[in-house]
Amino acid sequence: MSKALKILFVASEALPLVKTGGLGDVAGSLPAALKALRHDVRIIMPAYREAMRKAEKLAFASFKMEGIPETVRLLEGRLPGTRVKLLLVDSPSHFDRPGGPYADPLGHDWADNPDRFALFARVAVAVATNHAELDWQPDIVHGNDWQSGLVPALLSLYPKRPATVFTIHNLAYQGHFAPETFEHLHLPHELWGIHGLEFHGGLSFIKGGLSFADMISTVSPTYAKEIQTPAYGCGLEGLLNHRKDRLKGILNGVDYNHWNPAKDSYICANYDHRSLVKKALNKAALQKEFGLPVSAQAPLLGLVGRLVEQKGIDLILGILPRLVELGAQVALIGSGEKHFEEALTELAAIYPNHIATFIGYDEPKAHRIEAGADMFLMPSRFEPCGLNQIYSLRYGTIPIVRHTGGLADTVVDLNKETQSNGKATGIHFQHSTLEGLLWATERAIHLYRNEPELWRTMMVTGMQQDFSWKKSAREYVQLYQQALIQRDASTTP
Ligand code: ADP
Ligand code: GLC
């Protein structure tokens, strides 16, 4: 085995403390997988009110950090359920408030987000350079998404620094602010400019990661290619193309302790690929819970996700009336843009025997949809990785996905070849159009009704796939080693 590395994992959310989406799942499980490979991993996160409530046995770690006002404390504990050391950046004026990590209870972004995540980055840098009284010097600092984008940028100014890795979970969220913000945050002047943090005249947090990290990764090989093109690059395709030798796609792993129908305590009947009959009990329970007629025959389609354009919710709305005509049922849980929430609620009121929605965030319900539905809809316009289709595979719930990003990399489309070699696990469609989604969904419903054996084979094949962290965690270790080489090449005179 290679030498054990000291890794500082920087994340703005992590399960089980705070989660708004897939980053929370990843930050809650990848550090533990790295720890299992015997690396010394610590995760640093803001001490949000919610995180403080859920964290256990916190101890005071430090209040003296280079370049940080004294009102900030560093607290130390463990990420609950793991042996990973947790550092919480406790600055009550920035993080102790009601609402989510990025937005107020009404869903509006906090106006002081630049201050909040600049402070977070500065504390991470103090820890990364061993200026936080912890007597611990990481070899690697691994940031995630725009909220930790300033970390590689600020670290680049230190002659003796750890190597930096930056993971893009979603390029569409960039942390882009007015140019005055740069002065307001007192960022070092040498970081300004188009080779630095400037983007279209404003300040871009994510560019700090993309321009300065020794290595960059994103969460699937296909998305790594897509973001180098104008259609998916969100204006940053030029920079990503320029740094393509530093950019790797590493598929997310999932936590099968948490997402496993054989052990899941949220569902009414546990099952695996040898006891598939029990999935029917979960279907009936889901129909009851969502107020749909209990019917073993009706194809039941599930959806769990943020109700935003990325996820193709407009396409779902467009095909729902046709699914009703086909006699299908749809159970959906999500929250997001108000107009999507309202339109879905309205359709559910028009077709109460076919469409049921739960607007809100509810982890147990999400598990019950995975267990009870026959198929899972994921018509995303883009999808860096996507986790729900991976959960669906394990729950024997056939995913219907657009051929993009991590969806293309994790679900094997049914075609002549994959049917005959038994590798198919789901249904793909190519274009983000109503016709595309409708074609795939009608095809799935047809197979479900008329090809029960093929359907069952696909379910069983999907349930046997292994997307645990084992393989991907090793790929991250290789990425860290490449980052160390790049760091040495750039800092030796
Ligand atoms: P993204 O990060 O883009 O939102 P992912 O598929 O990577 O998409 O991850 C989404 C995660 O959030 C999954 O674990 C999913 O189950 C969960 N999730 C999303 N919306 C809800 C909801 N309304 N209730 C419960 N869980 C949800
Ligand atoms: C993002 C992406 C999603 C990915 C998740 C975790 O939120 O939208 O595709 O699975 O991050 O990496």
Coordinates of C-alpha atoms and ligand atoms in Angstrom, one line a residue:
M1 CA 0.0 0.0 0.0
S2 CA 1.1 3.5 -0.7
K3 CA 2.0 5.9 2.2
A4 CA -1.0 7.0 4.3
L5 CA -2.0 10.6 3.4
K6 CA -3.3 13.3 5.6
I7 CA -6.3 14.7 3.9
L8 CA -8.4 17.8 4.8
F9 CA -11.8 17.4 3.1
V10 CA -13.6 20.7 2.7
A11 CA -17.4 20.6 2.3
S12 CA -20.3 22.9 2.8
E13 CA -22.7 20.0 3.7
A14 CA -22.3 16.4 4.9
L15 CA -24.7 13.7 6.0
P16 CA -25.9 13.1 8.6
L17 CA -25.4 16.8 9.7
V18 CA -26.7 18.8 6.8
K19 CA -27.8 17.9 3.3
T20 CA -29.4 19.7 0.4
G21 CA -28.5 17.3 -2.4
G22 CA -25.9 14.7 -3.5
L23 CA -22.9 16.6 -2.2
G24 CA -24.3 15.9 1.3
D25 CA -24.3 12.1 0.5
V26 CA -20.8 12.2 -1.0
A27 CA -19.2 14.3 1.8
G28 CA -21.0 12.0 4.3
S29 CA -19.5 8.8 2.9
L30 CA -16.3 9.4 0.8
P31 CA -14.2 10.5 3.8
A32 CA -15.1 7.3 5.7
A33 CA -14.2 5.2 2.6
L34 CA -10.8 7.0 2.5
K35 CA -10.4 6.4 6.2
A36 CA -11.1 2.7 5.6
L37 CA -8.1 2.8 3.2
R38 CA -6.1 3.9 6.3
H39 CA -5.7 7.6 5.3
D40 CA -5.9 10.3 8.0
V41 CA -9.0 12.2 6.9
R42 CA -10.6 15.2 8.6
I43 CA -13.6 17.0 7.3
I44 CA -14.2 20.7 7.8
M45 CA -17.6 22.3 7.5
P46 CA -19.4 25.4 8.8
A47 CA -21.1 25.1 12.2
Y48 CA -24.6 25.7 10.9
R49 CA -27.3 25.7 13.6
E50 CA -28.7 22.4 12.3
A51 CA -25.2 20.8 12.3
M52 CA -24.5 22.0 15.9
R53 CA -27.8 20.4 17.0
K54 CA -27.0 17.0 15.4
A55 CA -23.2 16.8 16.1
E56 CA -22.2 14.8 19.1
K57 CA -19.6 15.5 21.8
L58 CA -18.0 18.5 20.3
A59 CA -14.8 19.8 22.0
F60 CA -13.2 23.2 21.7
A61 CA -10.2 22.9 19.4
S62 CA -8.9 26.4 18.7
F63 CA -9.7 30.0 18.6
K64 CA -6.4 31.4 17.3
M65 CA -6.2 31.1 13.5
E66 CA -3.9 33.2 11.3
G67 CA -5.7 36.0 9.6
I68 CA -9.1 35.2 11.3
P69 CA -10.9 37.5 13.8
E70 CA -11.1 36.1 17.3
T71 CA -14.8 35.5 17.3
V72 CA -14.3 32.4 15.3
R73 CA -13.9 29.1 17.1
L74 CA -12.9 25.7 15.7
L75 CA -14.8 22.8 17.3
E76 CA -13.8 19.2 17.0
G77 CA -15.8 15.9 17.1
R78 CA -16.6 13.0 14.8
L79 CA -18.9 12.8 11.8
P80 CA -21.7 10.8 13.5
G81 CA -21.8 7.2 12.5
T82 CA -18.1 7.3 11.3
R83 CA -14.6 7.5 12.8
V84 CA -13.8 10.5 10.6
K85 CA -12.7 13.6 12.6
L86 CA -14.9 16.6 12.1
L87 CA -13.9 20.2 12.4
L88 CA -16.7 22.8 12.6
V89 CA -16.1 26.5 11.9
D90 CA -18.1 28.2 14.5
S91 CA -18.9 31.8 13.8
P92 CA -22.4 32.5 15.0
S93 CA -22.9 35.7 13.1
H94 CA -22.3 33.7 9.9
F95 CA -23.7 30.3 10.5
D96 CA -26.0 30.2 13.6
R97 CA -29.3 31.0 12.0
P98 CA -32.5 29.3 10.9
G99 CA -32.9 27.9 7.4
G100 CA -30.6 26.0 5.1
P101 CA -26.9 26.2 4.5
Y102 CA -27.2 28.5 1.5
A103 CA -30.7 30.0 1.7
D104 CA -33.1 31.4 4.2
P105 CA -36.3 29.5 5.2
L106 CA -38.1 31.0 2.2
G107 CA -35.5 29.6 -0.2
H108 CA -33.7 33.0 -1.0
D109 CA -29.9 32.8 -1.0
W110 CA -28.4 34.5 2.0
A111 CA -27.2 37.9 0.9
D112 CA -23.9 37.5 2.9
N113 CA -23.0 34.1 1.2
P114 CA -19.7 35.6 -0.1
D115 CA -18.7 36.6 3.4
R116 CA -19.8 33.3 4.9
F117 CA -17.9 31.1 2.4
A118 CA -14.9 33.4 2.3
L119 CA -14.6 33.1 6.0
F120 CA -15.0 29.3 5.8
A121 CA -12.3 29.2 3.2
R122 CA -9.9 31.3 5.3
V123 CA -10.3 29.0 8.3
A124 CA -9.8 26.0 6.0
V125 CA -6.6 27.6 4.8
A126 CA -5.4 28.3 8.3
V127 CA -6.0 24.6 9.1
A128 CA -4.4 23.5 5.8
T129 CA -1.2 25.5 6.6
N130 CA -1.0 24.3 10.2
H131 CA -1.8 27.8 11.5
A132 CA -4.8 26.7 13.6
E133 CA -3.1 25.3 16.7
L134 CA -4.0 21.7 15.7
D135 CA -0.5 20.5 15.2
W136 CA -1.6 18.8 12.1
Q137 CA -0.3 19.4 8.5
P138 CA -2.4 17.9 5.7
D139 CA -0.7 16.6 2.5
I140 CA -3.9 17.1 0.6
V141 CA -6.7 19.6 0.7
H142 CA -9.8 18.4 -1.2
G143 CA -12.5 21.1 -1.8
N144 CA -15.9 20.6 -3.3
D145 CA -18.1 23.0 -5.3
W146 CA -18.0 26.8 -5.3
Q147 CA -18.4 27.1 -1.5
S148 CA -14.8 25.9 -1.1
G149 CA -13.5 27.4 -4.3
L150 CA -11.4 30.1 -2.6
V151 CA -9.4 27.5 -0.8
P152 CA -7.1 26.4 -3.7
A153 CA -6.8 30.0 -4.8
L154 CA -5.7 31.3 -1.4
L155 CA -3.4 28.3 -0.8
S156 CA -1.6 29.0 -4.2
L157 CA 0.0 32.0 -2.5
Y158 CA 1.8 29.9 0.1
P159 CA 5.3 28.7 -1.0
K160 CA 5.1 25.6 1.2
R161 CA 1.6 24.3 0.8
P162 CA -0.4 21.1 0.7
A163 CA -1.5 19.8 -2.8
T164 CA -5.0 20.8 -3.7
V165 CA -7.8 18.9 -5.4
F166 CA -11.2 20.4 -6.3
T167 CA -14.3 18.4 -7.2
I168 CA -17.1 19.8 -9.3
H169 CA -20.4 18.4 -8.3
N170 CA -22.4 20.8 -10.3
L171 CA -20.9 23.4 -12.6
A172 CA -24.2 25.3 -12.9
Y173 CA -23.7 26.7 -9.4
Q174 CA -20.7 28.9 -9.5
G175 CA -20.8 31.4 -6.7
H176 CA -20.7 34.4 -9.0
F177 CA -20.9 37.8 -7.3
A178 CA -20.6 41.5 -8.2
P179 CA -17.0 42.8 -8.8
E180 CA -17.1 45.0 -5.6
T181 CA -17.3 41.8 -3.6
F182 CA -13.6 41.1 -4.3
E183 CA -12.6 44.3 -2.5
H184 CA -15.2 43.9 0.1
L185 CA -13.8 40.5 1.0
H186 CA -10.2 41.8 1.1
L187 CA -9.0 39.1 -1.2
P188 CA -5.3 39.4 -2.3
H189 CA -5.0 41.5 -5.5
E190 CA -2.9 38.9 -7.3
L191 CA -5.9 36.6 -7.4
W192 CA -7.9 39.0 -9.6
G193 CA -7.8 38.8 -13.4
I194 CA -9.1 36.4 -16.0
H195 CA -6.5 33.8 -15.0
G196 CA -7.7 34.2 -11.5
L197 CA -11.1 34.7 -9.9
E198 CA -12.5 37.2 -12.4
F199 CA -15.3 35.9 -14.6
H200 CA -17.3 38.2 -16.9
G201 CA -16.2 41.1 -14.9
G202 CA -17.5 39.6 -11.6
L203 CA -16.0 37.5 -8.8
S204 CA -16.3 33.7 -9.3
F205 CA -15.7 31.4 -6.4
I206 CA -15.7 28.3 -8.5
K207 CA -12.9 29.7 -10.6
G208 CA -10.7 29.6 -7.5
G209 CA -11.0 25.8 -7.7
L210 CA -10.9 25.4 -11.5
S211 CA -7.9 27.8 -12.0
F212 CA -5.8 27.0 -9.0
A213 CA -6.3 23.4 -7.9
D214 CA -3.4 21.0 -8.7
M215 CA -6.0 18.4 -9.9
I216 CA -9.7 18.8 -10.7
S217 CA -12.3 16.1 -10.7
T218 CA -15.9 15.8 -11.4
V219 CA -18.3 13.1 -10.5
S220 CA -18.6 11.0 -13.7
P221 CA -16.4 10.4 -16.7
T222 CA -19.1 11.5 -19.2
Y223 CA -19.7 14.8 -17.3
A224 CA -15.9 15.4 -17.3
K225 CA -16.1 15.3 -21.2
E226 CA -19.4 17.2 -21.4
I227 CA -18.2 20.2 -19.4
Q228 CA -15.4 20.8 -21.9
T229 CA -18.1 21.7 -24.5
P230 CA -20.3 24.9 -24.7
A231 CA -23.5 22.9 -24.2
Y232 CA -22.5 21.8 -20.7
G233 CA -19.6 24.1 -19.7
C234 CA -21.7 27.0 -18.4
G235 CA -19.2 29.4 -19.9
L236 CA -16.2 27.7 -18.2
E237 CA -15.6 25.1 -21.0
G238 CA -12.6 27.1 -22.3
L239 CA -10.8 27.0 -19.0
L240 CA -11.7 23.3 -18.4
N241 CA -10.5 22.4 -21.9
H242 CA -7.2 24.3 -21.2
R243 CA -6.8 22.2 -18.0
K244 CA -8.1 18.9 -19.3
D245 CA -4.9 17.1 -18.4
R246 CA -5.7 18.0 -14.8
L247 CA -9.3 17.0 -15.0
K248 CA -10.6 13.5 -14.2
G249 CA -14.1 12.0 -13.9
I250 CA -14.5 9.7 -10.9
L251 CA -17.9 8.2 -10.4
N252 CA -19.6 8.8 -7.1
G253 CA -20.0 5.7 -4.8
V254 CA -23.1 5.2 -2.7
D255 CA -23.5 4.1 0.9
Y256 CA -25.2 0.7 0.8
N257 CA -25.5 0.6 4.5
H258 CA -28.1 3.4 4.1
W259 CA -29.5 2.4 0.7
N260 CA -30.1 -1.3 0.7
P261 CA -33.6 -2.9 0.4
A262 CA -32.4 -5.9 2.4
K263 CA -31.7 -3.8 5.5
D264 CA -33.7 -0.6 5.0
S265 CA -35.6 0.2 8.1
Y266 CA -37.8 2.8 6.4
I267 CA -39.6 0.3 4.2
C268 CA -42.3 -2.2 5.1
A269 CA -40.8 -5.4 3.7
N270 CA -37.1 -6.0 3.2
Y271 CA -36.1 -7.8 0.1
D272 CA -33.2 -8.6 -2.2
H273 CA -32.8 -10.1 -5.7
R274 CA -33.8 -13.6 -4.3
S275 CA -36.9 -12.4 -2.6
L276 CA -38.4 -10.1 -5.2
V277 CA -42.0 -11.0 -4.4
K278 CA -41.7 -8.9 -1.3
K279 CA -41.2 -5.8 -3.5
A280 CA -44.9 -6.1 -4.2
L281 CA -45.7 -5.4 -0.5
N282 CA -43.7 -2.2 -0.7
K283 CA -45.6 -1.2 -3.9
A284 CA -49.0 -1.7 -2.2
A285 CA -47.7 0.3 0.9
L286 CA -46.5 3.1 -1.3
Q287 CA -49.8 3.3 -3.1
K288 CA -51.6 3.5 0.2
E289 CA -49.3 6.1 1.7
F290 CA -49.6 8.3 -1.4
G291 CA -53.4 7.8 -1.7
L292 CA -53.3 6.0 -5.0
P293 CA -55.5 3.0 -5.7
V294 CA -53.8 -0.2 -4.6
S295 CA -53.1 -2.2 -7.8
A296 CA -50.4 -4.7 -8.5
Q297 CA -50.9 -4.3 -12.3
A298 CA -50.7 -0.5 -12.7
P299 CA -47.2 0.5 -13.6
L300 CA -46.0 2.7 -10.8
L301 CA -43.4 5.3 -11.7
G302 CA -41.4 7.1 -9.0
L303 CA -39.4 10.4 -8.8
V304 CA -37.4 11.9 -6.0
G305 CA -35.5 15.1 -6.6
R306 CA -35.0 18.8 -6.6
L307 CA -37.8 20.4 -8.7
V308 CA -35.5 22.5 -10.9
E309 CA -34.9 22.7 -14.7
Q310 CA -31.8 20.6 -14.5
K311 CA -33.9 17.6 -13.5
G312 CA -36.3 17.9 -16.6
I313 CA -39.3 18.6 -14.4
D314 CA -41.0 20.5 -17.3
L315 CA -40.7 17.3 -19.4
I316 CA -42.3 15.3 -16.6
L317 CA -45.2 17.8 -16.4
G318 CA -45.6 17.6 -20.2
I319 CA -46.0 13.8 -20.3
L320 CA -48.1 13.3 -17.2
P321 CA -51.5 13.5 -18.9
R322 CA -50.3 10.9 -21.4
L323 CA -49.1 8.6 -18.6
V324 CA -52.6 8.9 -17.1
E325 CA -54.1 7.7 -20.4
L326 CA -51.8 4.8 -20.4
G327 CA -53.1 3.7 -17.0
A328 CA -49.9 4.4 -15.1
Q329 CA -49.4 5.8 -11.6
V330 CA -46.8 8.3 -10.6
A331 CA -45.5 8.9 -7.0
L332 CA -43.3 12.0 -6.7
I333 CA -41.5 13.7 -3.9
G334 CA -39.5 16.9 -4.3
S335 CA -39.1 20.5 -3.6
G336 CA -37.7 23.4 -5.5
E337 CA -39.0 26.1 -7.8
K338 CA -42.5 27.3 -6.8
H339 CA -44.0 27.1 -10.3
F340 CA -43.0 23.4 -10.6
E341 CA -44.4 22.6 -7.1
E342 CA -47.7 24.3 -8.0
A343 CA -48.0 22.7 -11.4
L344 CA -47.4 19.2 -10.0
T345 CA -49.8 19.8 -7.2
E346 CA -52.5 20.9 -9.6
L347 CA -52.1 17.8 -11.9
A348 CA -52.3 15.6 -8.8
A349 CA -55.6 17.2 -7.9
I350 CA -56.9 16.7 -11.4
Y351 CA -55.8 13.0 -11.6
P352 CA -55.9 11.8 -8.0
N353 CA -56.1 8.1 -9.0
H354 CA -52.9 8.4 -11.1
I355 CA -50.7 11.2 -9.8
A356 CA -49.6 11.7 -6.2
T357 CA -47.1 14.3 -5.0
F358 CA -45.4 15.2 -1.8
I359 CA -43.9 18.6 -1.9
G360 CA -41.1 18.8 0.7
Y361 CA -38.0 17.0 1.8
D362 CA -38.5 13.6 3.5
E363 CA -35.8 11.0 3.6
P364 CA -38.0 8.0 4.7
K365 CA -40.5 8.7 1.9
A366 CA -37.6 8.9 -0.6
H367 CA -36.6 5.3 0.5
R368 CA -40.2 4.1 0.2
I369 CA -40.5 5.4 -3.4
E370 CA -37.3 3.6 -4.3
A371 CA -38.7 0.4 -2.8
G372 CA -42.3 0.6 -4.0
A373 CA -42.0 2.0 -7.5
D374 CA -41.6 -0.2 -10.6
M375 CA -39.6 2.3 -12.5
F376 CA -37.8 5.6 -11.7
L377 CA -37.8 8.7 -13.8
M378 CA -34.7 10.8 -14.2
P379 CA -34.9 12.9 -17.4
S380 CA -32.2 15.3 -16.4
R381 CA -30.9 17.9 -18.9
F382 CA -27.5 17.4 -17.3
E383 CA -26.5 15.2 -14.4
P384 CA -23.0 15.3 -13.1
C385 CA -23.5 11.9 -11.5
G386 CA -26.9 11.5 -10.0
L387 CA -27.5 9.2 -7.0
N388 CA -31.1 8.2 -7.2
Q389 CA -30.7 6.1 -10.4
I390 CA -28.0 4.2 -8.5
Y391 CA -30.2 3.7 -5.5
S392 CA -33.0 2.6 -8.0
L393 CA -30.8 -0.1 -9.4
R394 CA -30.2 -1.6 -6.0
Y395 CA -34.0 -1.5 -5.2
G396 CA -34.9 -3.2 -8.5
T397 CA -36.7 -0.1 -9.7
I398 CA -35.8 0.2 -13.4
P399 CA -34.4 3.7 -14.2
I400 CA -35.5 5.7 -17.2
V401 CA -32.8 8.2 -17.8
R402 CA -31.6 10.7 -20.3
H403 CA -28.3 9.7 -21.9
T404 CA -26.1 12.2 -20.1
G405 CA -23.4 12.5 -17.4
G406 CA -23.5 10.0 -14.7
L407 CA -26.8 8.6 -15.9
A408 CA -25.1 7.4 -19.0
D409 CA -22.3 5.9 -17.0
T410 CA -24.3 4.0 -14.4
V411 CA -27.4 2.7 -16.2
V412 CA -26.9 0.2 -19.1
D413 CA -29.4 0.9 -21.9
L414 CA -31.5 -2.0 -23.1
N415 CA -30.7 -2.8 -26.8
K416 CA -30.2 -5.9 -28.8
E417 CA -26.7 -6.5 -27.5
T418 CA -27.3 -5.8 -23.9
Q419 CA -30.5 -7.8 -24.0
S420 CA -28.6 -10.8 -25.3
N421 CA -25.6 -10.5 -23.0
G422 CA -27.9 -9.8 -20.0
K423 CA -26.2 -6.5 -19.1
A424 CA -29.2 -4.1 -19.6
T425 CA -30.3 -2.4 -16.4
G426 CA -32.5 0.5 -17.7
I427 CA -33.9 2.6 -20.5
H428 CA -32.1 5.6 -22.1
F429 CA -33.3 8.4 -24.3
Q430 CA -31.1 10.9 -26.1
H431 CA -32.7 14.3 -26.4
S432 CA -34.3 16.6 -23.8
T433 CA -37.7 16.7 -25.5
L434 CA -41.2 15.6 -24.6
E435 CA -41.0 13.1 -27.5
G436 CA -37.8 11.6 -26.2
L437 CA -39.0 11.1 -22.6
L438 CA -42.4 9.9 -23.8
W439 CA -40.8 7.4 -26.2
A440 CA -38.7 5.9 -23.4
T441 CA -41.5 5.9 -20.8
E442 CA -44.0 4.2 -23.2
R443 CA -41.3 1.7 -24.1
A444 CA -40.7 0.9 -20.4
I445 CA -44.4 0.5 -19.7
H446 CA -44.8 -1.8 -22.7
L447 CA -41.9 -4.0 -21.5
Y448 CA -43.3 -4.0 -18.0
R449 CA -46.7 -5.2 -19.2
N450 CA -45.6 -7.6 -22.0
E451 CA -42.1 -8.8 -21.3
P452 CA -42.2 -9.9 -17.6
E453 CA -39.2 -12.1 -17.9
L454 CA -37.0 -9.6 -19.6
W455 CA -38.1 -7.0 -17.0
R456 CA -37.2 -9.3 -14.1
T457 CA -33.8 -10.0 -15.6
M458 CA -33.1 -6.3 -15.8
M459 CA -34.2 -5.8 -12.2
V460 CA -32.0 -8.6 -11.0
T461 CA -29.0 -7.4 -13.0
G462 CA -29.4 -3.9 -11.7
M463 CA -29.7 -5.1 -8.1
Q464 CA -26.4 -6.9 -8.4
Q465 CA -24.4 -3.9 -9.6
D466 CA -21.8 -2.6 -7.2
F467 CA -21.4 1.2 -6.9
S468 CA -20.0 1.2 -3.4
W469 CA -17.1 3.5 -2.7
K470 CA -14.4 0.8 -2.8
K471 CA -13.3 1.5 -6.3
S472 CA -13.9 5.2 -6.5
A473 CA -12.1 5.9 -3.2
R474 CA -9.0 4.3 -4.6
E475 CA -9.3 6.5 -7.7
Y476 CA -9.4 9.6 -5.4
V477 CA -6.2 8.4 -3.8
Q478 CA -4.5 8.2 -7.2
L479 CA -5.8 11.7 -7.9
Y480 CA -4.2 12.9 -4.6
Q481 CA -0.9 11.3 -5.7
Q482 CA -1.1 13.1 -9.1
A483 CA -1.9 16.4 -7.2
L484 CA 1.2 15.9 -5.1
I485 CA 3.3 15.5 -8.2
Q486 CA 1.8 18.6 -9.8
R487 CA 2.3 20.6 -6.6
D488 CA 6.0 19.6 -6.4
A489 CA 6.4 20.6 -10.1
S490 CA 4.9 24.0 -9.6
T491 CA 6.5 24.9 -6.3
T492 CA 10.1 23.8 -6.8
P493 CA 12.2 26.7 -8.1
Ligands
ADP1 P1 -28.6 16.5 -6.8 O1 -27.4 16.5 -5.9 O2 -28.4 17.2 -8.1 O3 -29.8 17.0 -6.1 P2 -28.4 13.6 -6.7 O4 -29.2 12.6 -7.4 O5 -26.9 13.5 -6.7 O6 -28.9 15.0 -7.2 O7 -28.7 13.6 -5.1 C1 -29.9 14.0 -4.6 C2 -30.0 13.4 -3.2 O8 -31.0 14.1 -2.4 C3 -30.5 11.9 -3.1 O9 -29.9 11.3 -2.0 C4 -32.0 12.1 -3.0 O10 -32.6 10.9 -2.5 C5 -32.1 13.3 -2.1 N1 -33.4 14.0 -2.3 C6 -33.6 15.0 -3.2 N2 -34.8 15.5 -3.0 C7 -35.4 14.9 -1.9 C8 -36.6 15.0 -1.2 N3 -37.5 15.9 -1.6 N4 -36.8 14.2 -0.1 C9 -35.8 13.4 0.3 N5 -34.6 13.2 -0.4 C10 -34.4 14.0 -1.5
GLC2 C1 -24.6 17.5 -7.7 C2 -25.2 16.9 -9.0 C3 -25.4 15.4 -8.9 C4 -24.4 14.7 -8.1 C5 -24.2 15.3 -6.8 C6 -23.1 14.6 -5.9 O1 -25.6 18.1 -6.9 O2 -26.3 17.6 -9.5 O3 -25.5 14.9 -10.2 O4 -24.7 13.3 -8.0 O5 -23.8 16.6 -6.9 O6 -21.8 14.6 -6.6

